[in-house]
Amino acid sequence: MDVLWLDQSDVRSVIDMPLTLSAVETGFREHGLKKVQMPPKSYLYFDKHNGDLRTMPSFMEEKDIAGVKIVNVHPDNRERGLPTVMAVIVLNSTETGAPLAIMDGTHVTDMRTGAAGGVAAKYLARKDSRVVGMVGTGGQARTQLLALSEVMDIEEVKISCRNAAHCESFEKDMQKVVSCDFTRKESIRDVCDCDVLVTTTPLREPVVKSEWLREGTHINAIGADAMGKQELESSVMKKARIIVDDIVQASHSGEVNVPLSQGIISESDIYAELGEVVAGVKKGRLSDEDITIFDSTGLAVQDLVTANIVYTKAVELGIGKKMKLF
Protein backbone atom coordinates (compact mmCIF):
# COMPACT_ATOMS: atom_id res chain seq x y z
CA MET A 1 0.00 0.00 0.00
CA ASP A 2 1.11 3.56 -0.68
CA VAL A 3 2.02 6.10 1.97
CA LEU A 4 2.31 9.80 1.11
CA TRP A 5 5.75 11.19 1.96
CA LEU A 6 5.83 14.97 2.55
CA ASP A 7 9.16 16.67 3.18
CA GLN A 8 9.54 20.10 4.74
CA SER A 9 9.32 21.96 1.43
CA ASP A 10 6.03 20.17 0.73
CA VAL A 11 4.67 21.10 4.16
CA ARG A 12 5.73 24.73 3.80
CA SER A 13 4.04 24.98 0.41
CA VAL A 14 0.54 24.10 1.65
CA ILE A 15 0.07 25.83 5.02
CA ASP A 16 0.25 29.39 6.28
CA MET A 17 -0.47 31.00 9.63
CA PRO A 18 -4.16 31.86 9.02
CA LEU A 19 -4.87 28.23 8.11
CA THR A 20 -2.91 26.98 11.10
CA LEU A 21 -4.61 29.40 13.49
CA SER A 22 -8.04 28.23 12.38
CA ALA A 23 -7.09 24.57 12.70
CA VAL A 24 -5.47 24.94 16.11
CA GLU A 25 -8.40 26.94 17.46
CA THR A 26 -10.67 24.07 16.38
CA GLY A 27 -8.34 21.58 18.06
CA PHE A 28 -8.45 23.50 21.34
CA ARG A 29 -12.25 23.77 21.17
CA GLU A 30 -12.64 20.02 20.68
CA HIS A 31 -10.19 19.41 23.51
CA GLY A 32 -12.20 21.75 25.74
CA LEU A 33 -15.36 19.83 24.91
CA LYS A 34 -13.64 16.53 25.86
CA LYS A 35 -13.91 15.13 22.33
CA VAL A 36 -10.24 14.25 21.97
CA GLN A 37 -8.33 11.17 23.05
CA MET A 38 -4.86 12.42 23.94
CA PRO A 39 -2.65 10.80 26.58
CA PRO A 40 0.09 13.05 28.01
CA LYS A 41 3.25 13.10 25.92
CA SER A 42 5.86 10.55 26.97
CA TYR A 43 9.56 11.38 27.33
CA LEU A 44 12.91 9.67 26.92
CA TYR A 45 15.68 11.74 28.54
CA PHE A 46 19.18 11.67 27.02
CA ASP A 47 20.98 13.39 29.90
CA LYS A 48 24.52 13.01 28.58
CA HIS A 49 23.47 14.65 25.31
CA ASN A 50 21.30 17.38 26.91
CA GLY A 51 18.26 16.29 24.93
CA ASP A 52 15.07 14.30 24.94
CA LEU A 53 12.66 12.44 22.64
CA ARG A 54 8.88 12.68 22.95
CA THR A 55 5.93 10.79 21.48
CA MET A 56 2.56 12.49 21.11
CA PRO A 57 -0.49 10.49 19.91
CA SER A 58 -4.03 11.86 19.52
CA PHE A 59 -7.43 11.03 18.07
CA MET A 60 -10.17 13.57 17.29
CA GLU A 61 -13.41 11.66 17.60
CA GLU A 62 -15.77 13.86 15.58
CA LYS A 63 -13.28 14.58 12.80
CA ASP A 64 -12.25 10.90 12.83
CA ILE A 65 -8.53 11.64 12.40
CA ALA A 66 -5.60 10.16 14.29
CA GLY A 67 -1.84 10.25 14.31
CA VAL A 68 1.35 10.54 16.33
CA LYS A 69 4.30 12.90 16.40
CA ILE A 70 7.82 11.91 17.38
CA VAL A 71 9.86 14.98 18.32
CA ASN A 72 13.17 15.80 19.97
CA VAL A 73 14.41 18.84 21.87
CA HIS A 74 18.20 19.26 21.88
CA PRO A 75 19.19 22.84 22.84
CA ASP A 76 22.84 22.31 21.86
CA ASN A 77 21.91 21.51 18.25
CA ARG A 78 22.28 25.13 17.16
CA GLU A 79 26.04 24.79 17.70
CA ARG A 80 25.97 21.74 15.42
CA GLY A 81 24.07 23.54 12.67
CA LEU A 82 20.92 21.52 13.39
CA PRO A 83 17.46 22.62 14.55
CA THR A 84 16.82 22.43 18.29
CA VAL A 85 13.50 20.75 17.52
CA MET A 86 13.03 18.11 14.81
CA ALA A 87 9.92 16.05 14.30
CA VAL A 88 8.14 13.47 12.17
CA ILE A 89 4.35 13.07 12.09
CA VAL A 90 2.50 9.93 11.01
CA LEU A 91 -1.20 10.16 10.13
CA ASN A 92 -3.15 6.91 10.40
CA SER A 93 -6.43 5.64 9.03
CA THR A 94 -8.88 5.22 11.92
CA GLU A 95 -10.66 2.51 9.91
CA THR A 96 -7.70 0.21 9.34
CA GLY A 97 -4.87 1.75 11.35
CA ALA A 98 -2.76 1.90 8.20
CA PRO A 99 -0.36 4.87 7.85
CA LEU A 100 -1.71 7.44 5.38
CA ALA A 101 1.15 9.93 5.43
CA ILE A 102 4.59 10.50 6.91
CA MET A 103 5.59 14.14 6.98
CA ASP A 104 8.07 16.63 8.34
CA GLY A 105 6.80 17.72 11.73
CA THR A 106 9.42 20.38 12.44
CA HIS A 107 7.65 23.12 10.49
CA VAL A 108 4.28 21.86 11.73
CA THR A 109 5.59 22.16 15.31
CA ASP A 110 6.80 25.72 14.75
CA MET A 111 3.54 26.77 13.12
CA ARG A 112 1.12 25.12 15.56
CA THR A 113 3.07 26.40 18.57
CA GLY A 114 2.92 29.93 17.20
CA ALA A 115 -0.77 29.46 16.46
CA ALA A 116 -1.43 28.35 20.05
CA GLY A 117 0.03 31.63 21.28
CA GLY A 118 -2.14 33.49 18.78
CA VAL A 119 -5.28 31.70 19.95
CA ALA A 120 -4.38 32.39 23.58
CA ALA A 121 -3.87 36.11 22.92
CA LYS A 122 -7.15 36.28 21.00
CA TYR A 123 -9.08 35.04 24.04
CA LEU A 124 -6.94 36.28 26.94
CA ALA A 125 -5.14 39.52 26.01
CA ARG A 126 -6.76 42.92 26.45
CA LYS A 127 -8.52 44.03 23.29
CA ASP A 128 -6.46 47.23 23.18
CA SER A 129 -3.13 45.38 23.30
CA ARG A 130 -0.59 46.95 20.94
CA VAL A 131 2.91 46.30 22.38
CA VAL A 132 4.57 42.88 22.34
CA GLY A 133 7.60 41.96 24.44
CA MET A 134 9.79 39.05 23.31
CA VAL A 135 12.16 37.19 25.62
CA GLY A 136 14.05 34.93 23.24
CA THR A 137 14.38 35.33 19.48
CA GLY A 138 14.72 31.82 18.08
CA GLY A 139 12.49 29.90 15.69
CA GLN A 140 9.63 29.64 18.18
CA ALA A 141 9.68 33.41 18.71
CA ARG A 142 9.24 34.00 14.99
CA THR A 143 6.02 31.99 14.66
CA GLN A 144 4.72 33.40 17.94
CA LEU A 145 5.03 36.92 16.58
CA LEU A 146 3.65 35.89 13.20
CA ALA A 147 0.53 34.48 14.88
CA LEU A 148 0.12 37.51 17.16
CA SER A 149 0.18 39.77 14.10
CA GLU A 150 -2.90 37.92 12.83
CA VAL A 151 -4.97 38.49 16.00
CA MET A 152 -3.89 41.96 17.20
CA ASP A 153 -2.77 45.31 15.79
CA ILE A 154 0.89 45.42 16.80
CA GLU A 155 2.50 48.85 17.00
CA GLU A 156 5.78 47.93 18.68
CA VAL A 157 7.83 44.80 19.40
CA LYS A 158 10.39 44.97 22.20
CA ILE A 159 13.09 42.32 22.03
CA SER A 160 15.88 41.10 24.28
CA CYS A 161 18.25 38.18 23.92
CA ARG A 162 21.75 37.27 25.06
CA ASN A 163 23.17 37.14 21.54
CA ALA A 164 23.08 40.48 19.66
CA ALA A 165 23.41 38.72 16.30
CA HIS A 166 20.29 36.67 17.04
CA CYS A 167 18.39 39.86 17.90
CA GLU A 168 19.54 41.46 14.66
CA SER A 169 18.55 38.42 12.60
CA PHE A 170 15.13 38.24 14.28
CA GLU A 171 14.43 41.91 13.65
CA LYS A 172 15.57 41.73 10.03
CA ASP A 173 13.47 38.65 9.26
CA MET A 174 10.32 39.72 11.09
CA GLN A 175 10.24 43.25 9.69
CA LYS A 176 9.48 41.61 6.35
CA VAL A 177 6.23 40.09 7.62
CA VAL A 178 5.11 42.25 10.56
CA SER A 179 4.67 45.96 9.92
CA CYS A 180 5.56 47.70 13.19
CA ASP A 181 8.43 49.26 15.12
CA PHE A 182 11.10 46.97 16.58
CA THR A 183 12.99 48.13 19.67
CA ARG A 184 15.96 46.32 21.18
CA LYS A 185 16.17 46.54 24.97
CA GLU A 186 19.19 46.01 27.17
CA SER A 187 17.26 44.25 29.91
CA ILE A 188 14.38 41.79 30.18
CA ARG A 189 12.82 44.17 32.68
CA ASP A 190 12.38 46.76 29.91
CA VAL A 191 10.85 44.13 27.60
CA CYS A 192 8.27 43.29 30.29
CA ASP A 193 6.79 46.78 29.91
CA CYS A 194 4.32 45.56 27.31
CA ASP A 195 0.77 44.32 26.71
CA VAL A 196 1.62 40.79 25.56
CA LEU A 197 4.81 39.15 26.80
CA VAL A 198 6.18 36.08 24.99
CA THR A 199 8.88 33.89 26.54
CA THR A 200 10.49 31.24 24.32
CA THR A 201 13.67 30.22 26.15
CA PRO A 202 14.66 26.68 27.28
CA LEU A 203 15.83 27.91 30.68
CA ARG A 204 15.66 26.23 34.07
CA GLU A 205 16.16 29.44 36.05
CA PRO A 206 13.45 32.15 35.92
CA VAL A 207 14.27 35.31 33.98
CA VAL A 208 10.98 37.23 34.39
CA LYS A 209 10.38 38.73 37.83
CA SER A 210 6.95 39.37 39.28
CA GLU A 211 7.72 43.00 40.12
CA TRP A 212 8.41 43.78 36.45
CA LEU A 213 4.89 42.93 35.28
CA ARG A 214 2.24 45.62 35.04
CA GLU A 215 -1.49 45.10 35.49
CA GLY A 216 -3.33 43.84 32.43
CA THR A 217 -0.37 42.00 30.90
CA HIS A 218 -0.97 38.74 29.09
CA ILE A 219 1.93 36.26 29.03
CA ASN A 220 2.46 33.45 26.55
CA ALA A 221 4.89 31.17 28.43
CA ILE A 222 6.18 28.90 25.67
CA GLY A 223 9.67 27.74 26.63
CA ALA A 224 8.97 25.43 29.56
CA ASP A 225 8.07 22.12 27.95
CA ALA A 226 9.86 19.60 30.16
CA MET A 227 10.27 18.86 33.86
CA GLY A 228 12.41 21.45 35.65
CA LYS A 229 12.11 24.16 33.02
CA GLN A 230 10.91 27.57 34.21
CA GLU A 231 10.97 31.08 32.70
CA LEU A 232 8.72 33.01 35.12
CA GLU A 233 9.48 33.64 38.77
CA SER A 234 7.21 31.37 40.82
CA SER A 235 5.60 34.34 42.56
CA VAL A 236 4.20 35.43 39.17
CA MET A 237 1.84 32.48 39.42
CA LYS A 238 0.38 33.78 42.68
CA LYS A 239 -0.70 37.09 41.13
CA ALA A 240 -1.90 35.83 37.74
CA ARG A 241 -4.83 33.92 36.26
CA ILE A 242 -3.28 30.70 34.98
CA ILE A 243 -4.58 29.01 31.84
CA VAL A 244 -2.79 25.86 30.64
CA ASP A 245 -3.17 23.88 27.45
CA ASP A 246 -3.64 20.61 29.37
CA ILE A 247 -3.61 20.30 33.16
CA VAL A 248 -2.06 16.83 33.36
CA GLN A 249 0.66 17.61 30.85
CA ALA A 250 1.43 21.09 32.18
CA SER A 251 1.69 19.76 35.72
CA HIS A 252 4.75 17.70 34.86
CA SER A 253 6.31 19.67 32.02
CA GLY A 254 4.86 23.19 31.74
CA GLU A 255 5.67 26.55 33.30
CA VAL A 256 3.63 25.52 36.35
CA ASN A 257 5.63 22.32 36.98
CA VAL A 258 8.26 23.86 39.26
CA PRO A 259 5.97 26.00 41.46
CA LEU A 260 3.62 22.99 41.72
CA SER A 261 6.45 20.66 42.77
CA GLN A 262 7.63 23.23 45.34
CA GLY A 263 4.15 23.69 46.79
CA ILE A 264 4.06 27.39 45.88
CA ILE A 265 0.82 26.79 44.00
CA SER A 266 -1.58 23.88 43.84
CA GLU A 267 -3.61 22.48 40.97
CA SER A 268 -6.61 24.45 42.28
CA ASP A 269 -4.71 27.65 41.38
CA ILE A 270 -4.94 26.71 37.69
CA TYR A 271 -8.01 28.55 36.42
CA ALA A 272 -8.73 26.70 33.17
CA GLU A 273 -7.47 24.89 30.11
CA LEU A 274 -7.38 27.06 27.00
CA GLY A 275 -9.80 24.71 25.23
CA GLU A 276 -12.39 25.39 27.91
CA VAL A 277 -12.06 29.13 27.25
CA VAL A 278 -12.23 28.69 23.47
CA ALA A 279 -15.31 26.44 23.82
CA GLY A 280 -17.02 28.93 26.13
CA VAL A 281 -17.04 26.52 29.06
CA LYS A 282 -15.13 29.11 31.12
CA LYS A 283 -14.54 32.84 30.66
CA GLY A 284 -11.06 34.03 29.82
CA ARG A 285 -9.99 37.51 30.89
CA LEU A 286 -12.34 38.87 33.55
CA SER A 287 -11.01 42.44 33.73
CA ASP A 288 -8.47 44.76 32.11
CA GLU A 289 -6.42 44.56 35.32
CA ASP A 290 -5.97 40.78 35.19
CA ILE A 291 -2.51 39.37 34.57
CA THR A 292 -3.13 36.26 32.51
CA ILE A 293 -0.71 33.45 31.70
CA PHE A 294 -1.03 30.87 28.97
CA ASP A 295 1.21 27.94 29.84
CA SER A 296 1.91 26.14 26.57
CA THR A 297 3.43 22.66 26.61
CA GLY A 298 2.29 21.75 23.10
CA LEU A 299 -0.58 19.34 22.54
CA ALA A 300 -0.68 16.39 20.19
CA VAL A 301 -4.07 17.56 18.94
CA GLN A 302 -2.43 20.78 17.67
CA ASP A 303 -0.09 18.66 15.56
CA LEU A 304 -2.91 16.43 14.39
CA VAL A 305 -5.22 19.17 13.11
CA THR A 306 -2.34 20.98 11.40
CA ALA A 307 -0.95 17.79 9.84
CA ASN A 308 -4.42 16.84 8.61
CA ILE A 309 -4.67 20.15 6.73
CA VAL A 310 -1.23 19.53 5.22
CA TYR A 311 -2.27 16.03 4.12
CA THR A 312 -5.65 17.10 2.72
CA LYS A 313 -4.21 19.99 0.71
CA ALA A 314 -1.27 17.90 -0.51
CA VAL A 315 -3.66 15.24 -1.85
CA GLU A 316 -5.78 17.91 -3.54
CA LEU A 317 -2.74 19.51 -5.18
CA GLY A 318 -0.87 16.31 -5.99
CA ILE A 319 2.09 17.25 -3.79
CA GLY A 320 4.48 14.73 -2.21
CA LYS A 321 5.76 11.28 -3.09
CA LYS A 322 3.80 8.04 -2.85
CA MET A 323 5.94 5.33 -1.31
CA LYS A 324 5.24 1.63 -0.79
CA LEU A 325 5.70 0.61 2.83
CA PHE A 326 4.38 -2.98 2.83
GROMACS .gro file of C-alpha atoms in nm:
model
  326
    1MET     CA    1   0.000   0.000   0.000
    2ASP     CA    2   0.111   0.356  -0.068
    3VAL     CA    3   0.202   0.610   0.197
    4LEU     CA    4   0.231   0.980   0.111
    5TRP     CA    5   0.575   1.119   0.196
    6LEU     CA    6   0.583   1.497   0.255
    7ASP     CA    7   0.916   1.667   0.318
    8GLN     CA    8   0.954   2.010   0.474
    9SER     CA    9   0.932   2.196   0.143
   10ASP     CA   10   0.603   2.017   0.073
   11VAL     CA   11   0.467   2.110   0.416
   12ARG     CA   12   0.573   2.473   0.380
   13SER     CA   13   0.404   2.498   0.041
   14VAL     CA   14   0.054   2.410   0.165
   15ILE     CA   15   0.007   2.583   0.502
   16ASP     CA   16   0.025   2.939   0.628
   17MET     CA   17  -0.047   3.100   0.963
   18PRO     CA   18  -0.416   3.186   0.902
   19LEU     CA   19  -0.487   2.823   0.811
   20THR     CA   20  -0.291   2.698   1.110
   21LEU     CA   21  -0.461   2.940   1.349
   22SER     CA   22  -0.804   2.823   1.238
   23ALA     CA   23  -0.709   2.457   1.270
   24VAL     CA   24  -0.547   2.494   1.611
   25GLU     CA   25  -0.840   2.694   1.746
   26THR     CA   26  -1.067   2.407   1.638
   27GLY     CA   27  -0.834   2.158   1.806
   28PHE     CA   28  -0.845   2.350   2.134
   29ARG     CA   29  -1.225   2.377   2.117
   30GLU     CA   30  -1.264   2.002   2.068
   31HIS     CA   31  -1.019   1.941   2.351
   32GLY     CA   32  -1.220   2.175   2.574
   33LEU     CA   33  -1.536   1.983   2.491
   34LYS     CA   34  -1.364   1.653   2.586
   35LYS     CA   35  -1.391   1.513   2.233
   36VAL     CA   36  -1.024   1.425   2.197
   37GLN     CA   37  -0.833   1.117   2.305
   38MET     CA   38  -0.486   1.242   2.394
   39PRO     CA   39  -0.265   1.080   2.658
   40PRO     CA   40   0.009   1.305   2.801
   41LYS     CA   41   0.325   1.310   2.592
   42SER     CA   42   0.586   1.055   2.697
   43TYR     CA   43   0.956   1.138   2.733
   44LEU     CA   44   1.291   0.967   2.692
   45TYR     CA   45   1.568   1.174   2.854
   46PHE     CA   46   1.918   1.167   2.702
   47ASP     CA   47   2.098   1.339   2.990
   48LYS     CA   48   2.452   1.301   2.858
   49HIS     CA   49   2.347   1.465   2.531
   50ASN     CA   50   2.130   1.738   2.691
   51GLY     CA   51   1.826   1.629   2.493
   52ASP     CA   52   1.507   1.430   2.494
   53LEU     CA   53   1.266   1.244   2.264
   54ARG     CA   54   0.888   1.268   2.295
   55THR     CA   55   0.593   1.079   2.148
   56MET     CA   56   0.256   1.249   2.111
   57PRO     CA   57  -0.049   1.049   1.991
   58SER     CA   58  -0.403   1.186   1.952
   59PHE     CA   59  -0.743   1.103   1.807
   60MET     CA   60  -1.017   1.357   1.729
   61GLU     CA   61  -1.341   1.166   1.760
   62GLU     CA   62  -1.577   1.386   1.558
   63LYS     CA   63  -1.328   1.458   1.280
   64ASP     CA   64  -1.225   1.090   1.283
   65ILE     CA   65  -0.853   1.164   1.240
   66ALA     CA   66  -0.560   1.016   1.429
   67GLY     CA   67  -0.184   1.025   1.431
   68VAL     CA   68   0.135   1.054   1.633
   69LYS     CA   69   0.430   1.290   1.640
   70ILE     CA   70   0.782   1.191   1.738
   71VAL     CA   71   0.986   1.498   1.832
   72ASN     CA   72   1.317   1.580   1.997
   73VAL     CA   73   1.441   1.884   2.187
   74HIS     CA   74   1.820   1.926   2.188
   75PRO     CA   75   1.919   2.284   2.284
   76ASP     CA   76   2.284   2.231   2.186
   77ASN     CA   77   2.191   2.151   1.825
   78ARG     CA   78   2.228   2.513   1.716
   79GLU     CA   79   2.604   2.479   1.770
   80ARG     CA   80   2.597   2.174   1.542
   81GLY     CA   81   2.407   2.354   1.267
   82LEU     CA   82   2.092   2.152   1.339
   83PRO     CA   83   1.746   2.262   1.455
   84THR     CA   84   1.682   2.243   1.829
   85VAL     CA   85   1.350   2.075   1.752
   86MET     CA   86   1.303   1.811   1.481
   87ALA     CA   87   0.992   1.605   1.430
   88VAL     CA   88   0.814   1.347   1.217
   89ILE     CA   89   0.435   1.307   1.209
   90VAL     CA   90   0.250   0.993   1.101
   91LEU     CA   91  -0.120   1.016   1.013
   92ASN     CA   92  -0.315   0.691   1.040
   93SER     CA   93  -0.643   0.564   0.903
   94THR     CA   94  -0.888   0.522   1.192
   95GLU     CA   95  -1.066   0.251   0.991
   96THR     CA   96  -0.770   0.021   0.934
   97GLY     CA   97  -0.487   0.175   1.135
   98ALA     CA   98  -0.276   0.190   0.820
   99PRO     CA   99  -0.036   0.487   0.785
  100LEU     CA  100  -0.171   0.744   0.538
  101ALA     CA  101   0.115   0.993   0.543
  102ILE     CA  102   0.459   1.050   0.691
  103MET     CA  103   0.559   1.414   0.698
  104ASP     CA  104   0.807   1.663   0.834
  105GLY     CA  105   0.680   1.772   1.173
  106THR     CA  106   0.942   2.038   1.244
  107HIS     CA  107   0.765   2.312   1.049
  108VAL     CA  108   0.428   2.186   1.173
  109THR     CA  109   0.559   2.216   1.531
  110ASP     CA  110   0.680   2.572   1.475
  111MET     CA  111   0.354   2.677   1.312
  112ARG     CA  112   0.112   2.512   1.556
  113THR     CA  113   0.307   2.640   1.857
  114GLY     CA  114   0.292   2.993   1.720
  115ALA     CA  115  -0.077   2.946   1.646
  116ALA     CA  116  -0.143   2.835   2.005
  117GLY     CA  117   0.003   3.163   2.128
  118GLY     CA  118  -0.214   3.349   1.878
  119VAL     CA  119  -0.528   3.170   1.995
  120ALA     CA  120  -0.438   3.239   2.358
  121ALA     CA  121  -0.387   3.611   2.292
  122LYS     CA  122  -0.715   3.628   2.100
  123TYR     CA  123  -0.908   3.504   2.404
  124LEU     CA  124  -0.694   3.628   2.694
  125ALA     CA  125  -0.514   3.952   2.601
  126ARG     CA  126  -0.676   4.292   2.645
  127LYS     CA  127  -0.852   4.403   2.329
  128ASP     CA  128  -0.646   4.723   2.318
  129SER     CA  129  -0.313   4.538   2.330
  130ARG     CA  130  -0.059   4.695   2.094
  131VAL     CA  131   0.291   4.630   2.238
  132VAL     CA  132   0.457   4.288   2.234
  133GLY     CA  133   0.760   4.196   2.444
  134MET     CA  134   0.979   3.905   2.331
  135VAL     CA  135   1.216   3.719   2.562
  136GLY     CA  136   1.405   3.493   2.324
  137THR     CA  137   1.438   3.533   1.948
  138GLY     CA  138   1.472   3.182   1.808
  139GLY     CA  139   1.249   2.990   1.569
  140GLN     CA  140   0.963   2.964   1.818
  141ALA     CA  141   0.968   3.341   1.871
  142ARG     CA  142   0.924   3.400   1.499
  143THR     CA  143   0.602   3.199   1.466
  144GLN     CA  144   0.472   3.340   1.794
  145LEU     CA  145   0.503   3.692   1.658
  146LEU     CA  146   0.365   3.589   1.320
  147ALA     CA  147   0.053   3.448   1.488
  148LEU     CA  148   0.012   3.751   1.716
  149SER     CA  149   0.018   3.977   1.410
  150GLU     CA  150  -0.290   3.792   1.283
  151VAL     CA  151  -0.497   3.849   1.600
  152MET     CA  152  -0.389   4.196   1.720
  153ASP     CA  153  -0.277   4.531   1.579
  154ILE     CA  154   0.089   4.542   1.680
  155GLU     CA  155   0.250   4.885   1.700
  156GLU     CA  156   0.578   4.793   1.868
  157VAL     CA  157   0.783   4.480   1.940
  158LYS     CA  158   1.039   4.497   2.220
  159ILE     CA  159   1.309   4.232   2.203
  160SER     CA  160   1.588   4.110   2.428
  161CYS     CA  161   1.825   3.818   2.392
  162ARG     CA  162   2.175   3.727   2.506
  163ASN     CA  163   2.317   3.714   2.154
  164ALA     CA  164   2.308   4.048   1.966
  165ALA     CA  165   2.341   3.872   1.630
  166HIS     CA  166   2.029   3.667   1.704
  167CYS     CA  167   1.839   3.986   1.790
  168GLU     CA  168   1.954   4.146   1.466
  169SER     CA  169   1.855   3.842   1.260
  170PHE     CA  170   1.513   3.824   1.428
  171GLU     CA  171   1.443   4.191   1.365
  172LYS     CA  172   1.557   4.173   1.003
  173ASP     CA  173   1.347   3.865   0.926
  174MET     CA  174   1.032   3.972   1.109
  175GLN     CA  175   1.024   4.325   0.969
  176LYS     CA  176   0.948   4.161   0.635
  177VAL     CA  177   0.623   4.009   0.762
  178VAL     CA  178   0.511   4.225   1.056
  179SER     CA  179   0.467   4.596   0.992
  180CYS     CA  180   0.556   4.770   1.319
  181ASP     CA  181   0.843   4.926   1.512
  182PHE     CA  182   1.110   4.697   1.658
  183THR     CA  183   1.299   4.813   1.967
  184ARG     CA  184   1.596   4.632   2.118
  185LYS     CA  185   1.617   4.654   2.497
  186GLU     CA  186   1.919   4.601   2.717
  187SER     CA  187   1.726   4.425   2.991
  188ILE     CA  188   1.438   4.179   3.018
  189ARG     CA  189   1.282   4.417   3.268
  190ASP     CA  190   1.238   4.676   2.991
  191VAL     CA  191   1.085   4.413   2.760
  192CYS     CA  192   0.827   4.329   3.029
  193ASP     CA  193   0.679   4.678   2.991
  194CYS     CA  194   0.432   4.556   2.731
  195ASP     CA  195   0.077   4.432   2.671
  196VAL     CA  196   0.162   4.079   2.556
  197LEU     CA  197   0.481   3.915   2.680
  198VAL     CA  198   0.618   3.608   2.499
  199THR     CA  199   0.888   3.389   2.654
  200THR     CA  200   1.049   3.124   2.432
  201THR     CA  201   1.367   3.022   2.615
  202PRO     CA  202   1.466   2.668   2.728
  203LEU     CA  203   1.583   2.791   3.068
  204ARG     CA  204   1.566   2.623   3.407
  205GLU     CA  205   1.616   2.944   3.605
  206PRO     CA  206   1.345   3.215   3.592
  207VAL     CA  207   1.427   3.531   3.398
  208VAL     CA  208   1.098   3.723   3.439
  209LYS     CA  209   1.038   3.873   3.783
  210SER     CA  210   0.695   3.937   3.928
  211GLU     CA  211   0.772   4.300   4.012
  212TRP     CA  212   0.841   4.378   3.645
  213LEU     CA  213   0.489   4.293   3.528
  214ARG     CA  214   0.224   4.562   3.504
  215GLU     CA  215  -0.149   4.510   3.549
  216GLY     CA  216  -0.333   4.384   3.243
  217THR     CA  217  -0.037   4.200   3.090
  218HIS     CA  218  -0.097   3.874   2.909
  219ILE     CA  219   0.193   3.626   2.903
  220ASN     CA  220   0.246   3.345   2.655
  221ALA     CA  221   0.489   3.117   2.843
  222ILE     CA  222   0.618   2.890   2.567
  223GLY     CA  223   0.967   2.774   2.663
  224ALA     CA  224   0.897   2.543   2.956
  225ASP     CA  225   0.807   2.212   2.795
  226ALA     CA  226   0.986   1.960   3.016
  227MET     CA  227   1.027   1.886   3.386
  228GLY     CA  228   1.241   2.145   3.565
  229LYS     CA  229   1.211   2.416   3.302
  230GLN     CA  230   1.091   2.757   3.421
  231GLU     CA  231   1.097   3.108   3.270
  232LEU     CA  232   0.872   3.301   3.512
  233GLU     CA  233   0.948   3.364   3.877
  234SER     CA  234   0.721   3.137   4.082
  235SER     CA  235   0.560   3.434   4.256
  236VAL     CA  236   0.420   3.543   3.917
  237MET     CA  237   0.184   3.248   3.942
  238LYS     CA  238   0.038   3.378   4.268
  239LYS     CA  239  -0.070   3.709   4.113
  240ALA     CA  240  -0.190   3.583   3.774
  241ARG     CA  241  -0.483   3.392   3.626
  242ILE     CA  242  -0.328   3.070   3.498
  243ILE     CA  243  -0.458   2.901   3.184
  244VAL     CA  244  -0.279   2.586   3.064
  245ASP     CA  245  -0.317   2.388   2.745
  246ASP     CA  246  -0.364   2.061   2.937
  247ILE     CA  247  -0.361   2.030   3.316
  248VAL     CA  248  -0.206   1.683   3.336
  249GLN     CA  249   0.066   1.761   3.085
  250ALA     CA  250   0.143   2.109   3.218
  251SER     CA  251   0.169   1.976   3.572
  252HIS     CA  252   0.475   1.770   3.486
  253SER     CA  253   0.631   1.967   3.202
  254GLY     CA  254   0.486   2.319   3.174
  255GLU     CA  255   0.567   2.655   3.330
  256VAL     CA  256   0.363   2.552   3.635
  257ASN     CA  257   0.563   2.232   3.698
  258VAL     CA  258   0.826   2.386   3.926
  259PRO     CA  259   0.597   2.600   4.146
  260LEU     CA  260   0.362   2.299   4.172
  261SER     CA  261   0.645   2.066   4.277
  262GLN     CA  262   0.763   2.323   4.534
  263GLY     CA  263   0.415   2.369   4.679
  264ILE     CA  264   0.406   2.739   4.588
  265ILE     CA  265   0.082   2.679   4.400
  266SER     CA  266  -0.158   2.388   4.384
  267GLU     CA  267  -0.361   2.248   4.097
  268SER     CA  268  -0.661   2.445   4.228
  269ASP     CA  269  -0.471   2.765   4.138
  270ILE     CA  270  -0.494   2.671   3.769
  271TYR     CA  271  -0.801   2.855   3.642
  272ALA     CA  272  -0.873   2.670   3.317
  273GLU     CA  273  -0.747   2.489   3.011
  274LEU     CA  274  -0.738   2.706   2.700
  275GLY     CA  275  -0.980   2.471   2.523
  276GLU     CA  276  -1.239   2.539   2.791
  277VAL     CA  277  -1.206   2.913   2.725
  278VAL     CA  278  -1.223   2.869   2.347
  279ALA     CA  279  -1.531   2.644   2.382
  280GLY     CA  280  -1.702   2.893   2.613
  281VAL     CA  281  -1.704   2.652   2.906
  282LYS     CA  282  -1.513   2.911   3.112
  283LYS     CA  283  -1.454   3.284   3.066
  284GLY     CA  284  -1.106   3.403   2.982
  285ARG     CA  285  -0.999   3.751   3.089
  286LEU     CA  286  -1.234   3.887   3.355
  287SER     CA  287  -1.101   4.244   3.373
  288ASP     CA  288  -0.847   4.476   3.211
  289GLU     CA  289  -0.642   4.456   3.532
  290ASP     CA  290  -0.597   4.078   3.519
  291ILE     CA  291  -0.251   3.937   3.457
  292THR     CA  292  -0.313   3.626   3.251
  293ILE     CA  293  -0.071   3.345   3.170
  294PHE     CA  294  -0.103   3.087   2.897
  295ASP     CA  295   0.121   2.794   2.984
  296SER     CA  296   0.191   2.614   2.657
  297THR     CA  297   0.343   2.266   2.661
  298GLY     CA  298   0.229   2.175   2.310
  299LEU     CA  299  -0.058   1.934   2.254
  300ALA     CA  300  -0.068   1.639   2.019
  301VAL     CA  301  -0.407   1.756   1.894
  302GLN     CA  302  -0.243   2.078   1.767
  303ASP     CA  303  -0.009   1.866   1.556
  304LEU     CA  304  -0.291   1.643   1.439
  305VAL     CA  305  -0.522   1.917   1.311
  306THR     CA  306  -0.234   2.098   1.140
  307ALA     CA  307  -0.095   1.779   0.984
  308ASN     CA  308  -0.442   1.684   0.861
  309ILE     CA  309  -0.467   2.015   0.673
  310VAL     CA  310  -0.123   1.953   0.522
  311TYR     CA  311  -0.227   1.603   0.412
  312THR     CA  312  -0.565   1.710   0.272
  313LYS     CA  313  -0.421   1.999   0.071
  314ALA     CA  314  -0.127   1.790  -0.051
  315VAL     CA  315  -0.366   1.524  -0.185
  316GLU     CA  316  -0.578   1.791  -0.354
  317LEU     CA  317  -0.274   1.951  -0.518
  318GLY     CA  318  -0.087   1.631  -0.599
  319ILE     CA  319   0.209   1.725  -0.379
  320GLY     CA  320   0.448   1.473  -0.221
  321LYS     CA  321   0.576   1.128  -0.309
  322LYS     CA  322   0.380   0.804  -0.285
  323MET     CA  323   0.594   0.533  -0.131
  324LYS     CA  324   0.524   0.163  -0.079
  325LEU     CA  325   0.570   0.061   0.283
  326PHE     CA  326   0.438  -0.298   0.283
   0.00000   0.00000   0.00000
